[in-house]
Amino acid sequence: MATPAPFRLYNTLTKQTEPFVPLQEGAVSLYVCGMTVYDHIHIGHGRAMVAFDAFVRYLRHRGWAVRFVRNFTDIDDKIIRRALERGEEPLALAQRYIDAFHEDTDALGLARPDVEPRVSTSMEAILHMTEHLIAKGHAYEADGSVWFSVQSFPEYGKLSRQRVDELRSADEESGKRHPADFALWKACKPGEPTWPSPWGQGRPGWHIECSAMSREQLGAQIDIHGGGLDLVFPHHENEVAQSECASGEPFARYWMHNGLITMASGQKMGKSLGNVFNIREALAVFPAEALRLYLLQNHYRTALPWSETSLTEALSMLARLYEAKEVAGQLAREPGEAQESPAAAAQALGEDAAAALALAEGFEARLYGALDEDFNTAQALALAFELARAVNRLAGHKRAKRRAGPIAALALAAFERFSAALHLLGAAPGEFTEEVKRKRLAPLGLTAEEVEGLLAARAAARAAKDWAESDRLRDLLDARGVAVMDTPAGAEWRVKL
RNA sequence: GGCGAUGUGGCCGAGAGGUCUAAGGCAACGGUCUGCAAAACCGUCUAUCAUCGGUUCGAAUCCGAUCAUCGCCUCCA
C-alpha cells in the first residue's frame, strides 16, 4: 500500500489546526461517541454519523488503516425511564433502538464501524477501570456509589477550558466531596437493571463507559476522539480525566467535534427541545444521498441550519451533479476523432474546452487539498460544481461530439475520484432519478401507474394535435407536483422539487 | 456568573494578510430549446465581508472594543 497522505485536523484540545501525526505509522485509531438508544435517530445525529463516516472513508481512500470504534449507550437514565413507561425491559428497548439505528444508518449508506461496543457487554472493563481509579486515589466510594474526584486531577478542564470552581453547581447529590465530582458507578435503585460490583449492585455512570470501551478496543492512547460539540463538557472532559488518571498517559491526541444542526431560530435541534426531524421520516421521501449532501455541504465544525427546504435544495444540487456526470460519460463514449490527445482536443475546440481540461486535470489535487485541510467538504463540493459547469459548457460546443471525448473522459475520471473520496455521486446513471421519482411521488399521493396513465392519454391527444387536451392533462399533473417534459423520444416526467 | 463559538450578496456558504472588485450552491431574472411549456443548459444581478478603532506598504483574514446570535456549564450528535 502506498504511504498514507498527510492531512491536517482541527484539534479542540489545542484549538488549532495541526498536522496529523499518528501513534502508529499509517494507522488511525478513532473512537466516536455514539448514541444513547432510546429513540430513533434524527437529522442532528445524522450529521455526526455522516461527518465521521465521510471522514473515515476519505482517510481509507487516502491509504490510512483506520480502526473505527463507535459505541452504543444501552444503559442510561432515559432508557430506563422510557422502558418503565412502556413496561418493557430496558435492555430490550435499547436493543430495539439499536436495530432501528442500524436500519437507518444502513439506509443512509453509512459504513458500519469496525466495532460497536455496548455498555452492557463491557461491564468488566468498566469495573476494572473504576477499581483502578479508586486504587490510584482518583475515585472514592460512598454509599455504594463511586465518584471521580475532579480535584485529584490538576489538569481537569483542559479540554473545555472550564475551571472547576467556576462551574454552576448541579443538584447536590449525597456522598459527593465536590460538586463537580461525577459518578463512575451508581448504587442501585429499585426497579433498575443492576450488575454486581465490589460496591454492591449498581450500574455504570455515563462517562466511564467511553473511557473503558475505548481502552478495551483501541488501547490506552488513541489518535482521534470524536463526537458532537455538545459533548465537550462534561462528557469528554470527564473522559480525559478518567482515562489519563487510569493510564498515567495522554488519552486522545486529537479531539474532533462536529457542529450542531440549528433551526431557523438559531437554536439547535435536540431531543430535549422536541424539535427533531427523524432520519427515518426524511429517508421515506428523500434519497439518502440528498441527506448526505445536505449534511456535508458545510464544514463539519460549523453549525448547519435546518429548514423545510434543506433537502429539496440538496436534491437540486445532486441532480445537477448527476446530470453533468452523465453528460461527461456520454461525451466520453462518443467515437469522435480516433486516439486524439486531450490537449489536441482542447486546442481544436477553444477556450471552454481548455478550461474544462485544466479543471479536470487539476481536480484531484484541489480535491485532496480541500479535504486534507481539516476535512473541508464544502470546498470539495464547490469543486465538483465548477467541474459540472465546465463539462456542460464543453458539451455545448458545436463539435463536442466529435472531439470533446478525451477531455470528457478526464472529467468523468475526476467525478469518479470525487465519488471515491466522499461516497457521493456514486450511483449508476438513471438510478438516482429513479429513486427520486419513487420517493418523491409518495408524499404527492400519486403512483407511477397513475402518472403513466395520464401521460398515455396525453400522448394520444398530442398525436391528434389536440393541444388543448394535451395541455389540460399536463396542467393537471403539474398541479399535483409532476413536471412533464416532452422529448423527441416521447414524454418524460419527474417530480417537481 | 464562568467557558467557548459565530456574524460574508435575497437565502445557504468557502475563504492558509497581497492574485478577494470574495469560490460554490439555492432562489430570482434573461436567453437557448419547445406547438406552447416543463426540465435541462448557458448567462446575469445584488457584498462598504456586523460596527468602531488599531497593527501593517497592504486585512474578510491579525489585535482591541462594542453590538447581535448561538452552544456548553443538567441529558444531548
mmCIF file with all atom_site columns, N, CA and C in Angstrom, chain A residues 207-232:
data_model
loop_
_atom_site.group_PDB
_atom_site.id
_atom_site.type_symbol
_atom_site.label_atom_id
_atom_site.label_alt_id
_atom_site.label_comp_id
_atom_site.label_asym_id
_atom_site.label_entity_id
_atom_site.label_seq_id
_atom_site.pdbx_PDB_ins_code
_atom_site.Cartn_x
_atom_site.Cartn_y
_atom_site.Cartn_z
_atom_site.occupancy
_atom_site.B_iso_or_equiv
_atom_site.pdbx_formal_charge
_atom_site.auth_seq_id
_atom_site.auth_comp_id
_atom_site.auth_asym_id
_atom_site.auth_atom_id
_atom_site.pdbx_PDB_model_num
ATOM 1  N N  . HIS A 1 207 ? -20.018 8.579  31.909 1.00 0.00 ? 207 HIS A N  1
ATOM 2  C CA . HIS A 1 207 ? -18.748 8.893  31.243 1.00 0.00 ? 207 HIS A CA 1
ATOM 3  C C  . HIS A 1 207 ? -17.749 7.744  31.209 1.00 0.00 ? 207 HIS A C  1
ATOM 4  N N  . ILE A 1 208 ? -17.802 6.901  32.206 1.00 0.00 ? 208 ILE A N  1
ATOM 5  C CA . ILE A 1 208 ? -16.786 5.862  32.329 1.00 0.00 ? 208 ILE A CA 1
ATOM 6  C C  . ILE A 1 208 ? -16.818 4.883  31.149 1.00 0.00 ? 208 ILE A C  1
ATOM 7  N N  . GLU A 1 209 ? -18.016 4.693  30.598 1.00 0.00 ? 209 GLU A N  1
ATOM 8  C CA . GLU A 1 209 ? -18.146 3.691  29.534 1.00 0.00 ? 209 GLU A CA 1
ATOM 9  C C  . GLU A 1 209 ? -17.213 3.984  28.362 1.00 0.00 ? 209 GLU A C  1
ATOM 10 N N  . CYS A 1 210 ? -17.155 5.242  27.950 1.00 0.00 ? 210 CYS A N  1
ATOM 11 C CA . CYS A 1 210 ? -16.356 5.550  26.766 1.00 0.00 ? 210 CYS A CA 1
ATOM 12 C C  . CYS A 1 210 ? -14.867 5.385  27.047 1.00 0.00 ? 210 CYS A C  1
ATOM 13 N N  . SER A 1 211 ? -14.467 5.772  28.261 1.00 0.00 ? 211 SER A N  1
ATOM 14 C CA . SER A 1 211 ? -13.068 5.570  28.627 1.00 0.00 ? 211 SER A CA 1
ATOM 15 C C  . SER A 1 211 ? -12.731 4.082  28.620 1.00 0.00 ? 211 SER A C  1
ATOM 16 N N  . ALA A 1 212 ? -13.622 3.300  29.199 1.00 0.00 ? 212 ALA A N  1
ATOM 17 C CA . ALA A 1 212 ? -13.356 1.864  29.324 1.00 0.00 ? 212 ALA A CA 1
ATOM 18 C C  . ALA A 1 212 ? -13.396 1.171  27.971 1.00 0.00 ? 212 ALA A C  1
ATOM 19 N N  . MET A 1 213 ? -14.399 1.502  27.178 1.00 0.00 ? 213 MET A N  1
ATOM 20 C CA . MET A 1 213 ? -14.537 0.817  25.887 1.00 0.00 ? 213 MET A CA 1
ATOM 21 C C  . MET A 1 213 ? -13.437 1.248  24.922 1.00 0.00 ? 213 MET A C  1
ATOM 22 N N  . SER A 1 214 ? -13.081 2.501  24.984 1.00 0.00 ? 214 SER A N  1
ATOM 23 C CA . SER A 1 214 ? -12.018 2.982  24.125 1.00 0.00 ? 214 SER A CA 1
ATOM 24 C C  . SER A 1 214 ? -10.717 2.266  24.461 1.00 0.00 ? 214 SER A C  1
ATOM 25 N N  . ARG A 1 215 ? -10.459 2.170  25.735 1.00 0.00 ? 215 ARG A N  1
ATOM 26 C CA . ARG A 1 215 ? -9.243  1.487  26.192 1.00 0.00 ? 215 ARG A CA 1
ATOM 27 C C  . ARG A 1 215 ? -9.264  0.019  25.779 1.00 0.00 ? 215 ARG A C  1
ATOM 28 N N  . GLU A 1 216 ? -10.415 -0.601 25.959 1.00 0.00 ? 216 GLU A N  1
ATOM 29 C CA . GLU A 1 216 ? -10.531 -2.026 25.655 1.00 0.00 ? 216 GLU A CA 1
ATOM 30 C C  . GLU A 1 216 ? -10.333 -2.292 24.152 1.00 0.00 ? 216 GLU A C  1
ATOM 31 N N  . GLN A 1 217 ? -10.887 -1.418 23.329 1.00 0.00 ? 217 GLN A N  1
ATOM 32 C CA . GLN A 1 217 ? -10.852 -1.673 21.885 1.00 0.00 ? 217 GLN A CA 1
ATOM 33 C C  . GLN A 1 217 ? -9.614  -1.111 21.202 1.00 0.00 ? 217 GLN A C  1
ATOM 34 N N  . LEU A 1 218 ? -9.096  -0.001 21.726 1.00 0.00 ? 218 LEU A N  1
ATOM 35 C CA . LEU A 1 218 ? -8.047  0.702  20.981 1.00 0.00 ? 218 LEU A CA 1
ATOM 36 C C  . LEU A 1 218 ? -6.771  0.937  21.783 1.00 0.00 ? 218 LEU A C  1
ATOM 37 N N  . GLY A 1 219 ? -6.803  0.616  23.055 1.00 0.00 ? 219 GLY A N  1
ATOM 38 C CA . GLY A 1 219 ? -5.612  0.844  23.872 1.00 0.00 ? 219 GLY A CA 1
ATOM 39 C C  . GLY A 1 219 ? -5.694  2.138  24.652 1.00 0.00 ? 219 GLY A C  1
ATOM 40 N N  . ALA A 1 220 ? -4.707  2.341  25.518 1.00 0.00 ? 220 ALA A N  1
ATOM 41 C CA . ALA A 1 220 ? -4.750  3.487  26.428 1.00 0.00 ? 220 ALA A CA 1
ATOM 42 C C  . ALA A 1 220 ? -4.681  4.811  25.691 1.00 0.00 ? 220 ALA A C  1
ATOM 43 N N  . GLN A 1 221 ? -3.941  4.832  24.596 1.00 0.00 ? 221 GLN A N  1
ATOM 44 C CA . GLN A 1 221 ? -3.830  6.069  23.818 1.00 0.00 ? 221 GLN A CA 1
ATOM 45 C C  . GLN A 1 221 ? -4.481  5.872  22.463 1.00 0.00 ? 221 GLN A C  1
ATOM 46 N N  . ILE A 1 222 ? -5.216  6.870  22.022 1.00 0.00 ? 222 ILE A N  1
ATOM 47 C CA . ILE A 1 222 ? -5.801  6.781  20.683 1.00 0.00 ? 222 ILE A CA 1
ATOM 48 C C  . ILE A 1 222 ? -5.447  8.036  19.893 1.00 0.00 ? 222 ILE A C  1
ATOM 49 N N  . ASP A 1 223 ? -5.608  7.932  18.587 1.00 0.00 ? 223 ASP A N  1
ATOM 50 C CA . ASP A 1 223 ? -5.275  9.074  17.748 1.00 0.00 ? 223 ASP A CA 1
ATOM 51 C C  . ASP A 1 223 ? -6.348  10.150 17.836 1.00 0.00 ? 223 ASP A C  1
ATOM 52 N N  . ILE A 1 224 ? -7.569  9.765  17.511 1.00 0.00 ? 224 ILE A N  1
ATOM 53 C CA . ILE A 1 224 ? -8.632  10.770 17.403 1.00 0.00 ? 224 ILE A CA 1
ATOM 54 C C  . ILE A 1 224 ? -9.850  10.326 18.192 1.00 0.00 ? 224 ILE A C  1
ATOM 55 N N  . HIS A 1 225 ? -10.387 11.250 18.958 1.00 0.00 ? 225 HIS A N  1
ATOM 56 C CA . HIS A 1 225 ? -11.660 11.002 19.624 1.00 0.00 ? 225 HIS A CA 1
ATOM 57 C C  . HIS A 1 225 ? -12.660 12.010 19.072 1.00 0.00 ? 225 HIS A C  1
ATOM 58 N N  . GLY A 1 226 ? -13.794 11.513 18.639 1.00 0.00 ? 226 GLY A N  1
ATOM 59 C CA . GLY A 1 226 ? -14.768 12.391 18.009 1.00 0.00 ? 226 GLY A CA 1
ATOM 60 C C  . GLY A 1 226 ? -16.105 12.403 18.714 1.00 0.00 ? 226 GLY A C  1
ATOM 61 N N  . GLY A 1 227 ? -16.929 13.356 18.310 1.00 0.00 ? 227 GLY A N  1
ATOM 62 C CA . GLY A 1 227 ? -18.277 13.454 18.857 1.00 0.00 ? 227 GLY A CA 1
ATOM 63 C C  . GLY A 1 227 ? -18.856 14.837 18.584 1.00 0.00 ? 227 GLY A C  1
ATOM 64 N N  . GLY A 1 228 ? -20.063 15.036 19.040 1.00 0.00 ? 228 GLY A N  1
ATOM 65 C CA . GLY A 1 228 ? -20.724 16.322 18.835 1.00 0.00 ? 228 GLY A CA 1
ATOM 66 C C  . GLY A 1 228 ? -20.132 17.384 19.742 1.00 0.00 ? 228 GLY A C  1
ATOM 67 N N  . LEU A 1 229 ? -20.235 18.595 19.278 1.00 0.00 ? 229 LEU A N  1
ATOM 68 C CA . LEU A 1 229 ? -19.719 19.733 20.029 1.00 0.00 ? 229 LEU A CA 1
ATOM 69 C C  . LEU A 1 229 ? -20.364 19.830 21.412 1.00 0.00 ? 229 LEU A C  1
ATOM 70 N N  . ASP A 1 230 ? -21.571 19.353 21.513 1.00 0.00 ? 230 ASP A N  1
ATOM 71 C CA . ASP A 1 230 ? -22.271 19.450 22.797 1.00 0.00 ? 230 ASP A CA 1
ATOM 72 C C  . ASP A 1 230 ? -21.757 18.429 23.816 1.00 0.00 ? 230 ASP A C  1
ATOM 73 N N  . LEU A 1 231 ? -20.819 17.589 23.391 1.00 0.00 ? 231 LEU A N  1
ATOM 74 C CA . LEU A 1 231 ? -20.292 16.597 24.328 1.00 0.00 ? 231 LEU A CA 1
ATOM 75 C C  . LEU A 1 231 ? -18.982 17.032 24.972 1.00 0.00 ? 231 LEU A C  1
ATOM 76 N N  . VAL A 1 232 ? -18.468 18.157 24.521 1.00 0.00 ? 232 VAL A N  1
ATOM 77 C CA . VAL A 1 232 ? -17.150 18.582 25.010 1.00 0.00 ? 232 VAL A CA 1
ATOM 78 C C  . VAL A 1 232 ? -17.142 18.656 26.542 1.00 0.00 ? 232 VAL A C  1
#
